Short mmCIF file of C-alpha atoms and ligand atoms in Angstrom, two decimals:
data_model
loop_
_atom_site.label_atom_id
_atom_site.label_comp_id
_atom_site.label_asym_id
_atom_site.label_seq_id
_atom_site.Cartn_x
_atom_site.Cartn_y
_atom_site.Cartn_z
CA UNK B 4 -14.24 31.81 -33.99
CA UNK B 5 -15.24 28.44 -34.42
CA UNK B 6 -18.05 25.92 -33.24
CA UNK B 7 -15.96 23.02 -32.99
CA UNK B 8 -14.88 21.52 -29.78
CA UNK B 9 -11.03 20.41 -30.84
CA UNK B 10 -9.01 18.00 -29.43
CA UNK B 11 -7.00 20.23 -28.41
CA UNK B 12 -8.81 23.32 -27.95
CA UNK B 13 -5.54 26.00 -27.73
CA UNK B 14 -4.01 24.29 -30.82
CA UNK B 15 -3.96 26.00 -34.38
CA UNK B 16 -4.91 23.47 -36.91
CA UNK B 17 -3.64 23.08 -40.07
CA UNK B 18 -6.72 22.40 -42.42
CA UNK B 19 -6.60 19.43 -44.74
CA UNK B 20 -7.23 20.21 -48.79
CA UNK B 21 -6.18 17.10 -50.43
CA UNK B 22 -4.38 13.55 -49.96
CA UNK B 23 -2.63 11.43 -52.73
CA UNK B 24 -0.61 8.56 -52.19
CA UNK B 25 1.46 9.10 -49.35
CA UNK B 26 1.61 12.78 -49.02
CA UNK B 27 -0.88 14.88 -47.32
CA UNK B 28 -1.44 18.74 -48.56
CA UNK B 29 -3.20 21.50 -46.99
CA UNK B 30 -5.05 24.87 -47.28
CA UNK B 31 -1.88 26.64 -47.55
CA UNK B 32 -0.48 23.83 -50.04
CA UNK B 33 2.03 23.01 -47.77
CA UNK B 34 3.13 19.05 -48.20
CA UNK B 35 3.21 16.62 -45.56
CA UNK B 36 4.87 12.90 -45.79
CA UNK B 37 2.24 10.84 -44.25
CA UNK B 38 4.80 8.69 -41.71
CA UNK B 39 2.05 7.14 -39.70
CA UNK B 40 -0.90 6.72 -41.57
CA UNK B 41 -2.89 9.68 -38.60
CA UNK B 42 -2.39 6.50 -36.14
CA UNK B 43 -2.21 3.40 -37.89
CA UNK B 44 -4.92 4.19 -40.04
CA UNK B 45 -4.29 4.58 -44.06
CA UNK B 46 -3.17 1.37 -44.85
CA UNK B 47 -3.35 2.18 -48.96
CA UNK B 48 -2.53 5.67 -48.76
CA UNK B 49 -4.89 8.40 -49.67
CA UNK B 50 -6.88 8.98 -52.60
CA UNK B 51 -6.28 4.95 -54.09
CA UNK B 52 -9.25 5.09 -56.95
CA UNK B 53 -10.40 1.73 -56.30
CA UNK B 54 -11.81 2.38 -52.86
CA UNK B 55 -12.89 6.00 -53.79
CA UNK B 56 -14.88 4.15 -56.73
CA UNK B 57 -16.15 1.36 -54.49
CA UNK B 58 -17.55 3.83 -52.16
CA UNK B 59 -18.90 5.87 -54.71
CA UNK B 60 -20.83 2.99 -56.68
CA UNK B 61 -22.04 1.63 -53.17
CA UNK B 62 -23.62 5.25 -52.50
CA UNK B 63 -25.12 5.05 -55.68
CA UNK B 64 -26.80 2.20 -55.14
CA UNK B 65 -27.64 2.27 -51.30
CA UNK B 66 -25.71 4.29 -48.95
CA UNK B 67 -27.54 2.41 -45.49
CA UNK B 68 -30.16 0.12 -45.15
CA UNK B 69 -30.21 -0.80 -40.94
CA UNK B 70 -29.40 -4.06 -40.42
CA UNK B 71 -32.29 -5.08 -38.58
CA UNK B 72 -34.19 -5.20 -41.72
CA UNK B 73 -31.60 -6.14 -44.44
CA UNK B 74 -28.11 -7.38 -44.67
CA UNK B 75 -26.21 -6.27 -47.75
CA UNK B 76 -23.49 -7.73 -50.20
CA UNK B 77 -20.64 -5.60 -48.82
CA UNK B 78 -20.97 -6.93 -45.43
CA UNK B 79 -21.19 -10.49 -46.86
CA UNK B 80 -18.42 -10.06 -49.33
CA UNK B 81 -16.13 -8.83 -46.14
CA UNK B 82 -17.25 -11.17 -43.85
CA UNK B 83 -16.20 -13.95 -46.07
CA UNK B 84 -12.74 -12.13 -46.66
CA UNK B 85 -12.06 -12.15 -43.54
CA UNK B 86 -13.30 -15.32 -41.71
CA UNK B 87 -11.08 -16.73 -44.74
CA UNK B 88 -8.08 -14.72 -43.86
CA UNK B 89 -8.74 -15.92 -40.21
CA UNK B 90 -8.69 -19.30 -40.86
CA UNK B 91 -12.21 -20.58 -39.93
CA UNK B 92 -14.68 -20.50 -42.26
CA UNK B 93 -17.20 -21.39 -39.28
CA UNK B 94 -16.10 -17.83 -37.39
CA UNK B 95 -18.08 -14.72 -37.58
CA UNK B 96 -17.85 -10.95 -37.73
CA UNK B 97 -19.64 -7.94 -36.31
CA UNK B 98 -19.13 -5.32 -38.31
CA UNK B 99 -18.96 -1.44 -36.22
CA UNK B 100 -17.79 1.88 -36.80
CA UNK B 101 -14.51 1.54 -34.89
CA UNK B 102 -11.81 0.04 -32.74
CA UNK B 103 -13.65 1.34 -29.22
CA UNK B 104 -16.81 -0.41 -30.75
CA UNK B 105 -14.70 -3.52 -31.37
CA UNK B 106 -13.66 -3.76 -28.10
CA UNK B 107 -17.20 -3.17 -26.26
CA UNK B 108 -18.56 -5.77 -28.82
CA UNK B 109 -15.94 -8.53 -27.71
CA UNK B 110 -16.54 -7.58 -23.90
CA UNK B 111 -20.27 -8.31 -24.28
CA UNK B 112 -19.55 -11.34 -26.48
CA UNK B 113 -17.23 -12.85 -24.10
CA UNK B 114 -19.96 -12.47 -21.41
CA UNK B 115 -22.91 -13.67 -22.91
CA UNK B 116 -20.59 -16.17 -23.94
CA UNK B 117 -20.08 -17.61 -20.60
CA UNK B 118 -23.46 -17.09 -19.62
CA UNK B 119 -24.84 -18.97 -22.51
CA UNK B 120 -22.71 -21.58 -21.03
CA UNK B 121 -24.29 -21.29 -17.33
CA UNK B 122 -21.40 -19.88 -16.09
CA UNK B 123 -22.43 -16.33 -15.43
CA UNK B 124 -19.81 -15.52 -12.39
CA UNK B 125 -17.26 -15.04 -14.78
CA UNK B 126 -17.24 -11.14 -14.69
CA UNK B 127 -13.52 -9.89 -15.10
CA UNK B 128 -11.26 -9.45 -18.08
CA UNK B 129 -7.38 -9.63 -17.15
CA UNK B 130 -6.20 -7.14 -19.41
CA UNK B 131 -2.35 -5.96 -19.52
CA UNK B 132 -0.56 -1.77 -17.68
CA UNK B 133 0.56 -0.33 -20.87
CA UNK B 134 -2.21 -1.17 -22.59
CA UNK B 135 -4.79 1.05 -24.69
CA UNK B 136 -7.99 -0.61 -26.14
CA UNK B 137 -10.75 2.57 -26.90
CA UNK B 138 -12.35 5.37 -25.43
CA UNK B 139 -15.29 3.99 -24.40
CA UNK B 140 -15.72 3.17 -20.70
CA UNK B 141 -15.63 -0.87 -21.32
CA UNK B 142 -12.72 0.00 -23.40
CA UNK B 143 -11.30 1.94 -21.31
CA UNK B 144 -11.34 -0.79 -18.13
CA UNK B 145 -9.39 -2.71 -20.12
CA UNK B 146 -6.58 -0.03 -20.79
CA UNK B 147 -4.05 0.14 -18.49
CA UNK B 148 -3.26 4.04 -20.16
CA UNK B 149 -3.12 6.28 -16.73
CA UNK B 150 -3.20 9.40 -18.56
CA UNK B 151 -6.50 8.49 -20.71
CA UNK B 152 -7.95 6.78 -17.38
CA UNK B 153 -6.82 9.67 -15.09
CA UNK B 154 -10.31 11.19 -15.17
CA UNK B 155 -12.74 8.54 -15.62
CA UNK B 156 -11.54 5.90 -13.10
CA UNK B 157 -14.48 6.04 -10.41
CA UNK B 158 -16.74 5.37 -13.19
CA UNK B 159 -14.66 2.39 -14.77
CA UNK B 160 -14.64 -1.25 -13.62
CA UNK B 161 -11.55 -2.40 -11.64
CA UNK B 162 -10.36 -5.10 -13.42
CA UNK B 163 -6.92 -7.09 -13.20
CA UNK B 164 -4.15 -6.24 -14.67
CA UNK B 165 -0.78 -7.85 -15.78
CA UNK B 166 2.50 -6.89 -17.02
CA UNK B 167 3.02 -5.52 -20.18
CA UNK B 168 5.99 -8.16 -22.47
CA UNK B 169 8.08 -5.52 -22.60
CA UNK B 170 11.73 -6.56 -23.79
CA UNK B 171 13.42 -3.49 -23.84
CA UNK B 172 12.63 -2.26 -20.44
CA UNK B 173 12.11 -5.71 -18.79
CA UNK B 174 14.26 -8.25 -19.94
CA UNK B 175 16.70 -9.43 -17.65
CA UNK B 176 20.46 -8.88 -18.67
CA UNK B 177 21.32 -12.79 -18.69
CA UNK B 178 17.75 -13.65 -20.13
CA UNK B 179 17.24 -14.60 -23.71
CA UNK B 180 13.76 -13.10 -25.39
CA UNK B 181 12.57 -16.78 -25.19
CA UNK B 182 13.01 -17.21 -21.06
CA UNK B 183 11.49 -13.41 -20.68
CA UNK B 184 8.92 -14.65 -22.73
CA UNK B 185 7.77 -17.15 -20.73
CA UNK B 186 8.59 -14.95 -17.57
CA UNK B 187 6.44 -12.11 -18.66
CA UNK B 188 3.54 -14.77 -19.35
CA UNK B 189 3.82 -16.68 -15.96
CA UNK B 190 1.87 -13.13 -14.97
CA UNK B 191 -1.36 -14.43 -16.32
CA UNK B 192 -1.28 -17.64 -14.97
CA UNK B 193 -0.57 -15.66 -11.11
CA UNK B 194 -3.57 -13.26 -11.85
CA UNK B 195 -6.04 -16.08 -12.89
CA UNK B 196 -4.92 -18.15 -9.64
CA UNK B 197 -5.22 -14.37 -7.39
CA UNK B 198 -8.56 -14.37 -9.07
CA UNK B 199 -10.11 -17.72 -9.86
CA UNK B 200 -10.43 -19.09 -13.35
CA UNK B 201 -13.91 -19.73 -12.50
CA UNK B 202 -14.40 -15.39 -12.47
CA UNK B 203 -12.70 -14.52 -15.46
CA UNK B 204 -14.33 -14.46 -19.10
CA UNK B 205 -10.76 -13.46 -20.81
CA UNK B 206 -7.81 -12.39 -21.45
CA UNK B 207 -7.52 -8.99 -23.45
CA UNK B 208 -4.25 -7.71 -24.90
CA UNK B 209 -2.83 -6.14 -28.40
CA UNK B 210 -1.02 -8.75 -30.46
CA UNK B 211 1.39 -5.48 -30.76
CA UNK B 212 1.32 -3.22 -28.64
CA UNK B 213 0.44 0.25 -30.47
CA UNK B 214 0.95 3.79 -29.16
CA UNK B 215 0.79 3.31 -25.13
CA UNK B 216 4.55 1.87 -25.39
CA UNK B 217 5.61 2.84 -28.57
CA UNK B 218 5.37 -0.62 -30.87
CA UNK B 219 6.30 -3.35 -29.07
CA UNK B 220 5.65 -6.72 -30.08
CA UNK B 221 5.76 -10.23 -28.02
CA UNK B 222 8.97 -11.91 -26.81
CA UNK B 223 9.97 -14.92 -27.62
CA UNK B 224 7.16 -17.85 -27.47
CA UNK B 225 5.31 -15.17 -25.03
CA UNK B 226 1.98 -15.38 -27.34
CA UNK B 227 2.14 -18.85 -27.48
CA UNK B 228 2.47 -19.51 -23.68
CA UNK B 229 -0.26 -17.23 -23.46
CA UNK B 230 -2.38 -19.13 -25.54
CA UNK B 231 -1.51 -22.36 -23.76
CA UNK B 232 -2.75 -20.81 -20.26
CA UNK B 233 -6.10 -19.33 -21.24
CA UNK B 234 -6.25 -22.84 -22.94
CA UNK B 235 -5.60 -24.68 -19.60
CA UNK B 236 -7.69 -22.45 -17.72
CA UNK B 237 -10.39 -22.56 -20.08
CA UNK B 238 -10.81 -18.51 -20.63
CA UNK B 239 -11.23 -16.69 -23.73
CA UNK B 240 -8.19 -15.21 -25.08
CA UNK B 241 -9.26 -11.59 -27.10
CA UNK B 242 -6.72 -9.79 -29.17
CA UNK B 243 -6.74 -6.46 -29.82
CA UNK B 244 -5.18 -5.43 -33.34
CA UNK B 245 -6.88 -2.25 -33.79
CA UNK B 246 -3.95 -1.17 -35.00
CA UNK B 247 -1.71 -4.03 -35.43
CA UNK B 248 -4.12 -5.97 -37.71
CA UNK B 249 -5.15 -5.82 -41.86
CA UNK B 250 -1.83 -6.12 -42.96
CA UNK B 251 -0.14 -3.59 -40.80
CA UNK B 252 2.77 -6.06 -39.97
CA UNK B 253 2.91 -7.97 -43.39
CA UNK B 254 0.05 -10.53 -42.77
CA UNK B 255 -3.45 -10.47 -42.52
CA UNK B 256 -3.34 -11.04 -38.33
CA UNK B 257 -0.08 -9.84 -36.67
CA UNK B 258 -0.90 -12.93 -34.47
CA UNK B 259 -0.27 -15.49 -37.40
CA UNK B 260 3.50 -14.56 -36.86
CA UNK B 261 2.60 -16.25 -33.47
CA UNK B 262 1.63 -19.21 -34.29
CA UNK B 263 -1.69 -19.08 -32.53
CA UNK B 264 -5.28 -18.03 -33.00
CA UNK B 265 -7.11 -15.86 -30.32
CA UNK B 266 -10.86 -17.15 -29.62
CA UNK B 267 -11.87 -13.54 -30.53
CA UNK B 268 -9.88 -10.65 -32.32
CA UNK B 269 -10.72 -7.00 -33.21
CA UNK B 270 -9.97 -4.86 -36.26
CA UNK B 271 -10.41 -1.15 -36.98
CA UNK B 272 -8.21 1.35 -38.38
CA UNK B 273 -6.56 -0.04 -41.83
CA UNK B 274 -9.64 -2.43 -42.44
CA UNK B 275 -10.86 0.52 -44.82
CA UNK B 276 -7.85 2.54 -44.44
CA UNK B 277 -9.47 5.88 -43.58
CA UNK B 278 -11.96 6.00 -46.62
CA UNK B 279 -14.82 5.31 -44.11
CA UNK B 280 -15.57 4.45 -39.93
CA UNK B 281 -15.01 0.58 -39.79
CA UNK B 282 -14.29 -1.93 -37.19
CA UNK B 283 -15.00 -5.20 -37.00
CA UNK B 284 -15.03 -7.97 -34.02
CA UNK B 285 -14.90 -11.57 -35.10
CA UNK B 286 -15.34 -14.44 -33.09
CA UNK B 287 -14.77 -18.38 -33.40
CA UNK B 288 -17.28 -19.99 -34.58
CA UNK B 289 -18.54 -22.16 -31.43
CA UNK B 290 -18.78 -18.84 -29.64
CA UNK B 291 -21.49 -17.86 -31.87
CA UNK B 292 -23.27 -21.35 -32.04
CA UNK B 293 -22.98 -21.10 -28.10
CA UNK B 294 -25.08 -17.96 -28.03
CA UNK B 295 -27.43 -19.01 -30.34
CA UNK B 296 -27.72 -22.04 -28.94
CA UNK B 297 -28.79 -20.50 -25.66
CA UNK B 298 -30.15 -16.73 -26.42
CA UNK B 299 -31.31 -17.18 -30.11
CA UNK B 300 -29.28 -13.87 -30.61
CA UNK B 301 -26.39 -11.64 -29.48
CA UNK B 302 -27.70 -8.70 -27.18
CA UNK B 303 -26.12 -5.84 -29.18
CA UNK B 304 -25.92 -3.47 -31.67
CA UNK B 305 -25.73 0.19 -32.96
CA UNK B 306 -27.36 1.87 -35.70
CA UNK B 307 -24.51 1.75 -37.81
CA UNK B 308 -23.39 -1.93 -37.01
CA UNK B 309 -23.02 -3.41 -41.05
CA UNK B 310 -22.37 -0.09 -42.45
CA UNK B 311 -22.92 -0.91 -46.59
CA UNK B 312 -20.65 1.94 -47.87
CA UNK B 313 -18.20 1.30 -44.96
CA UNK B 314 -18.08 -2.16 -45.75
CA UNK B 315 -17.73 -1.70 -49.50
CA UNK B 316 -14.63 0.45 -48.29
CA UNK B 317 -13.45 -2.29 -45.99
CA UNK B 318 -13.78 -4.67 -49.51
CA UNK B 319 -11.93 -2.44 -52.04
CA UNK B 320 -8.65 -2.01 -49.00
CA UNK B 321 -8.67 -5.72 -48.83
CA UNK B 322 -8.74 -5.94 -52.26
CA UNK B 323 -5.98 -3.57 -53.11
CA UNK B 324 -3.95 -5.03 -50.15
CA UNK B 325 -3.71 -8.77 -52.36
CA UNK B 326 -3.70 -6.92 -55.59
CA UNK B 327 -0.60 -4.76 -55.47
CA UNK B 328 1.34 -7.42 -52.61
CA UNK B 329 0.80 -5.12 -49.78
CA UNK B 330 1.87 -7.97 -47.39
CA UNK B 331 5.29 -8.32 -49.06
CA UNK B 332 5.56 -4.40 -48.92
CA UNK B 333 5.19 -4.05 -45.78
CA UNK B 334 7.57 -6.61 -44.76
CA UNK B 335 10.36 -5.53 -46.58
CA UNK B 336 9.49 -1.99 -46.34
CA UNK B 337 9.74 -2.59 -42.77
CA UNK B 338 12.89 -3.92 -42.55
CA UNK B 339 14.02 -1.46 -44.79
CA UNK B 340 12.80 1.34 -42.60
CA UNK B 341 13.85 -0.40 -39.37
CA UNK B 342 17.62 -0.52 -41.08
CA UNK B 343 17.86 2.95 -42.28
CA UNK B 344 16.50 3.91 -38.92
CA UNK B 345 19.85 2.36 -37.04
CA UNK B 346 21.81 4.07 -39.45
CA UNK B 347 20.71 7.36 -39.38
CA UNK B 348 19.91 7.56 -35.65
CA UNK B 349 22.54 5.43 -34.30
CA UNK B 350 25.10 8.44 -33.21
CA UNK B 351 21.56 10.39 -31.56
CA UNK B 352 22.07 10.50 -27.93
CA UNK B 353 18.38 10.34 -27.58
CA UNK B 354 17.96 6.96 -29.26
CA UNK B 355 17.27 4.33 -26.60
CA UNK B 356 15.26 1.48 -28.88
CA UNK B 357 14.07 0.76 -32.61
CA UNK B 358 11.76 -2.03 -33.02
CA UNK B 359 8.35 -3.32 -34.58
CA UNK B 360 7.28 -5.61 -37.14
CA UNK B 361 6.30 -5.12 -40.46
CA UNK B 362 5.31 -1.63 -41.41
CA UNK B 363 4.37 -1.09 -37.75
CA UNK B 364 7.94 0.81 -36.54
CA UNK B 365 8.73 2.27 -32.85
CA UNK B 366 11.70 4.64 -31.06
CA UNK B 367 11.66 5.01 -28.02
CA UNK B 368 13.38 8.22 -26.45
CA UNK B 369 15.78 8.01 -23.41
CA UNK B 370 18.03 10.71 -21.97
CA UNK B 371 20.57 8.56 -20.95
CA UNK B 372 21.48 5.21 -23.30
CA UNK B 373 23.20 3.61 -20.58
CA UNK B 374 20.64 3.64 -18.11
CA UNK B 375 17.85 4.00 -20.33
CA UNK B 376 16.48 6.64 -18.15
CA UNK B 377 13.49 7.91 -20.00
CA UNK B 378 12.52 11.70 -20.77
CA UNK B 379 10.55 12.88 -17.57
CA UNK B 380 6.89 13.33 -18.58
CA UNK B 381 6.92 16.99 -17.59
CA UNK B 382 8.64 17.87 -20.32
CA UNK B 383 5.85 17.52 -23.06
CA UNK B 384 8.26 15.59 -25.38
CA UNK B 385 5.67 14.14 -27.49
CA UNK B 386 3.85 17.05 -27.94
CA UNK B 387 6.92 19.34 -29.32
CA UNK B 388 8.03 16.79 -31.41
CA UNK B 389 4.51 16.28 -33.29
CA UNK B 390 4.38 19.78 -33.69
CA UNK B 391 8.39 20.46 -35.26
CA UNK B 392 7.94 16.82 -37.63
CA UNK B 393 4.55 18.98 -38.79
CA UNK B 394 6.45 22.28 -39.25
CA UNK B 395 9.16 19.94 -40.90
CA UNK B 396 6.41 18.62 -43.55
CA UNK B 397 6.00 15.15 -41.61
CA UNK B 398 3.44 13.29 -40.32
CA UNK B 399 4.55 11.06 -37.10
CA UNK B 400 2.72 9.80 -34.38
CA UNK B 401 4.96 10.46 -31.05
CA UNK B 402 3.67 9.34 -27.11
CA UNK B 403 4.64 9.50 -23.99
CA UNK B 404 4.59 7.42 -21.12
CA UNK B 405 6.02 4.38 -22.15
CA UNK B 406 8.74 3.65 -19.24
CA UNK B 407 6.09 3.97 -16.30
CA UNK B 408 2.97 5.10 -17.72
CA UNK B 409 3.77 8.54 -16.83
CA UNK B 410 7.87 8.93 -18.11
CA UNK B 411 9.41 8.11 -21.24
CA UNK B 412 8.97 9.00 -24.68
CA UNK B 413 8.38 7.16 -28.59
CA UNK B 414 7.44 7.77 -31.97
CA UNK B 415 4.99 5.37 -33.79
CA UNK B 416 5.54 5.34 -37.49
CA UNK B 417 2.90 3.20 -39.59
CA UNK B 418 3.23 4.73 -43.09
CA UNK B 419 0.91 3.63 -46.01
CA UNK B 420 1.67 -0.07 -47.03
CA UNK B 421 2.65 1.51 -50.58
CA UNK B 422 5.39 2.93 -49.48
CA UNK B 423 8.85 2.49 -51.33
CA UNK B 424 12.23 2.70 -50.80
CA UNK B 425 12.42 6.22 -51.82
CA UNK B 426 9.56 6.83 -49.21
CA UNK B 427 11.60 5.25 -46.64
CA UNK B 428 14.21 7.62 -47.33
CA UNK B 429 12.51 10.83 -47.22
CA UNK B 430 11.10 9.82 -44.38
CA UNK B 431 14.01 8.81 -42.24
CA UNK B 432 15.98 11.90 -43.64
CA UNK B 433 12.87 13.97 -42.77
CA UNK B 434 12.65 12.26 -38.91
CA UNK B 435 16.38 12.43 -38.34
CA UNK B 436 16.48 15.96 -39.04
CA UNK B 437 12.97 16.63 -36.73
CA UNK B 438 15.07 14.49 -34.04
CA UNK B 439 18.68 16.43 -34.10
CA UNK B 440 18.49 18.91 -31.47
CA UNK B 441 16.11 17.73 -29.13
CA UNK B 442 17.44 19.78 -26.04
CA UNK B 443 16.44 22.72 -27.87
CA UNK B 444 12.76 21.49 -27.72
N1 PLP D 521 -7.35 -0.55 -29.69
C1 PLP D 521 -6.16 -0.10 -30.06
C2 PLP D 521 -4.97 -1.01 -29.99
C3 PLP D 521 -6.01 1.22 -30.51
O1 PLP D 521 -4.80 1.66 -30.86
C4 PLP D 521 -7.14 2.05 -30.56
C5 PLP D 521 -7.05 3.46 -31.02
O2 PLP D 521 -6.00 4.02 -31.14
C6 PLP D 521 -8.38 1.54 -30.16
C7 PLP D 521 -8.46 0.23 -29.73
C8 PLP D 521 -9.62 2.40 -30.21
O3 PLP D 521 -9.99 2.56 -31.53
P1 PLP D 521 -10.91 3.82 -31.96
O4 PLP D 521 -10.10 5.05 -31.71
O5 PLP D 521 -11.18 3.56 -33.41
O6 PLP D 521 -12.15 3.76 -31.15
#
């Protein structure tokens, strides 16, 4: 009998012993091929001595000293990594224990933002359906997930939302990526005139979209156009990449591959790989002289905001990511996998779509490849297939939802940016054989 209240309370955990490199191993020593990093999360695999020995030495010195009384050299040392990576050296980062945190900490931002300004009717953030940004209540306002939202909506806010780009399941027949691009953008510009410019602090959506749809990034220009009509509308445009960020789809940002720069962005997940809790929210610069300006200080915090040993992790990942060419990995590793995907799924009758970019890889799941009818949700799909890739020594990260909300089926795969090419091949040899027989599920 056990004390812990399980995320799933029915299931039978395996219990974790041991992770090197890529592979996970547990009580029983079986081996499982990490394939998605838990979701996104081990950027450097498991067990990389530098960050173990970064942490360690960081403990040794300090472990935590609150914030409100000291800052520390692993927050600075980050901070100046990434405002560099970012491209301002003016910007500024918030350092918190997750991607839910992230999120909260750019809602309040944007506000007090806008307030600082005199401009406090600005109240709603036009987020995208399809959508997943935390946990949290703000977070969860913004996510446009029915299933995590099914319980909680009386107590979240009603804000707008938009259209997911979605190129699979919305792009016209005779449309290139580039004209759905723009299509799937002309959303914002109808929700801001539904809703006022003059209301809305800003636009919230993952550069790639993670494990609601199953991987999808932007059309086309669609980023771009985006950028152009929070620009001419003068709201604050916040991307999410939680997931899609620190390297995840062979650059620092995924949104550098779009040509633009969001006014505020948030981080989580690979910024220290797993090794500790770390998120972090950074913001342009003039959005923190703004507050300043005005309040003398941003009204946040939590206990744990400027974590030393979690930032020290954050450090030693960012580190290893330049020192062994993590970026490059990840790109051609991605390609790679993305390749010997097509060719070892191509005959299943179950493959509708393979897509991503970098190391950040989705399939989506359709019963019919003609019509692209998805799996109905009743059927659990995700579930059973999480649980045979497990039995099958694999790690994969499989959801549902991702035609409607409620049907359709995918599998996320965001391996360890170390992978190689014999990786790739165990673990599309591994995922075709978890994927043969799906009827029998
Ligand atoms: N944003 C995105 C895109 C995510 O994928 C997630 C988690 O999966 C979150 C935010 C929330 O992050 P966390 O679970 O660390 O609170």
């Amino acid at each position: 009998m056990s004390g812990v209240f399980y995320r799933e309370p029915g299931n039978d955990y395996a219990r974790i012993e041991r992770g090197e490199g890529v592979y996970l191993y547990d009580s029983d020593g079986r081996q499982y091929l990490d394939g998605s990093g838990g979701a996104a999360v081990c950027s450097v695999g498991h067990g990389h001595p530098a960050v173990v020995d970064a942490i360690k030495q960081q403990v040794d010195r300090c472990a935590f000293a609150h914030t409100l009384f000291f800052t520390n050299e692993p927050q600075e040392q980050l901070a100046e990594i990434l405002c560099s990576r970012f491209g301002e050296a003016d910007a500024r980062v918030y350092f918190l224990s997750g991607g839910s945190e992230a999120n909260e900490t750019a809602i309040k931002l944007a506000r007090q933002y806008w307030v600082a300004k005199g401009q406090s009717e600005r109240t709603l953030f036009i987020s995208r359906q399809q959508s997943y940004h935390g946990n949290t209540l703000g977070a969860l306002s913004l996510s446009g997930n029915p299933g995590r939202r099914a319980l909680f909506g009386p107590l979240l806010q009603n804000w707008p939302k938009i259209s997911p780009c979605y190129a699979y399941r919305h792009q016209a027949v005779d449309e290139t990526p580039e004209d759905y691009g723009l299509r799937a953008a002309t959303k914002l510009q109808l929700a801001i005139d539904q809703h006022g410019a003059g209301n809305i602090a800003a636009f919230v959506a993952e550069t790639v979209v993670g494990a609601t749809l199953g991987v999808v990034p932007p059309a086309g220009a669609y980023l771009r156009h985006i950028r152009d009509i929070c620009d001419r509308n003068d709201i604050l445009l916040i991307l999410d990449e939680v997931m899609a960020g620190s390297g995840r789809c062979g650059t620092h940002f995924a949104f550098e591959q779009d040509g633009i720069r969001p006014d505020i962005v948030t981080v989580a997940k690979g910024l220290a790989g797993g090794y500790q809790p770390l998120g972090a929210t950074i913001a342009r610069g003039y959005i923190h002289k703004e507050i300043v300006a005005a309040h003398g200080a941003f009204a946040h915090g939590h206990t744990y905001v400027g974590h030393a040993t979690a930032c020290a992790a954050g450090v030693a990942v960012a580190d290893v990511v330049d020192d062994e060419g993590l970026l490059a990995n990840a790109m051609a590793m991605g390609e790679l996998l993305r390749r010997e995907l097509r060719s070892a799924l191509g005959s299943n009758p179950w493959l509708g779509d393979i897509r991503g970019r970098g190391l950040f890889v989705g399939i989506e799941l359709v019963t019919d490849r003609e019509n692209k009818t998805p799996p109905p949700g009743s059927l659990g799909l995700p579930t059973k297939l999480r649980k045979k890739a497990m039995q099958s020594g694999l790690i994969c990260y499989p959801g549902g939802g991702s035609a409607d909300g409620t049907n359709g089926a995918h599998i996320m795969l965001a391996p360890p940016l170390i992978y190689t090419s014999q990786h790739v091949d165990e673990l599309v040899t591994r995922l075709a054989s978890v994927l043969t027989d799906i009827d029998a599920l």
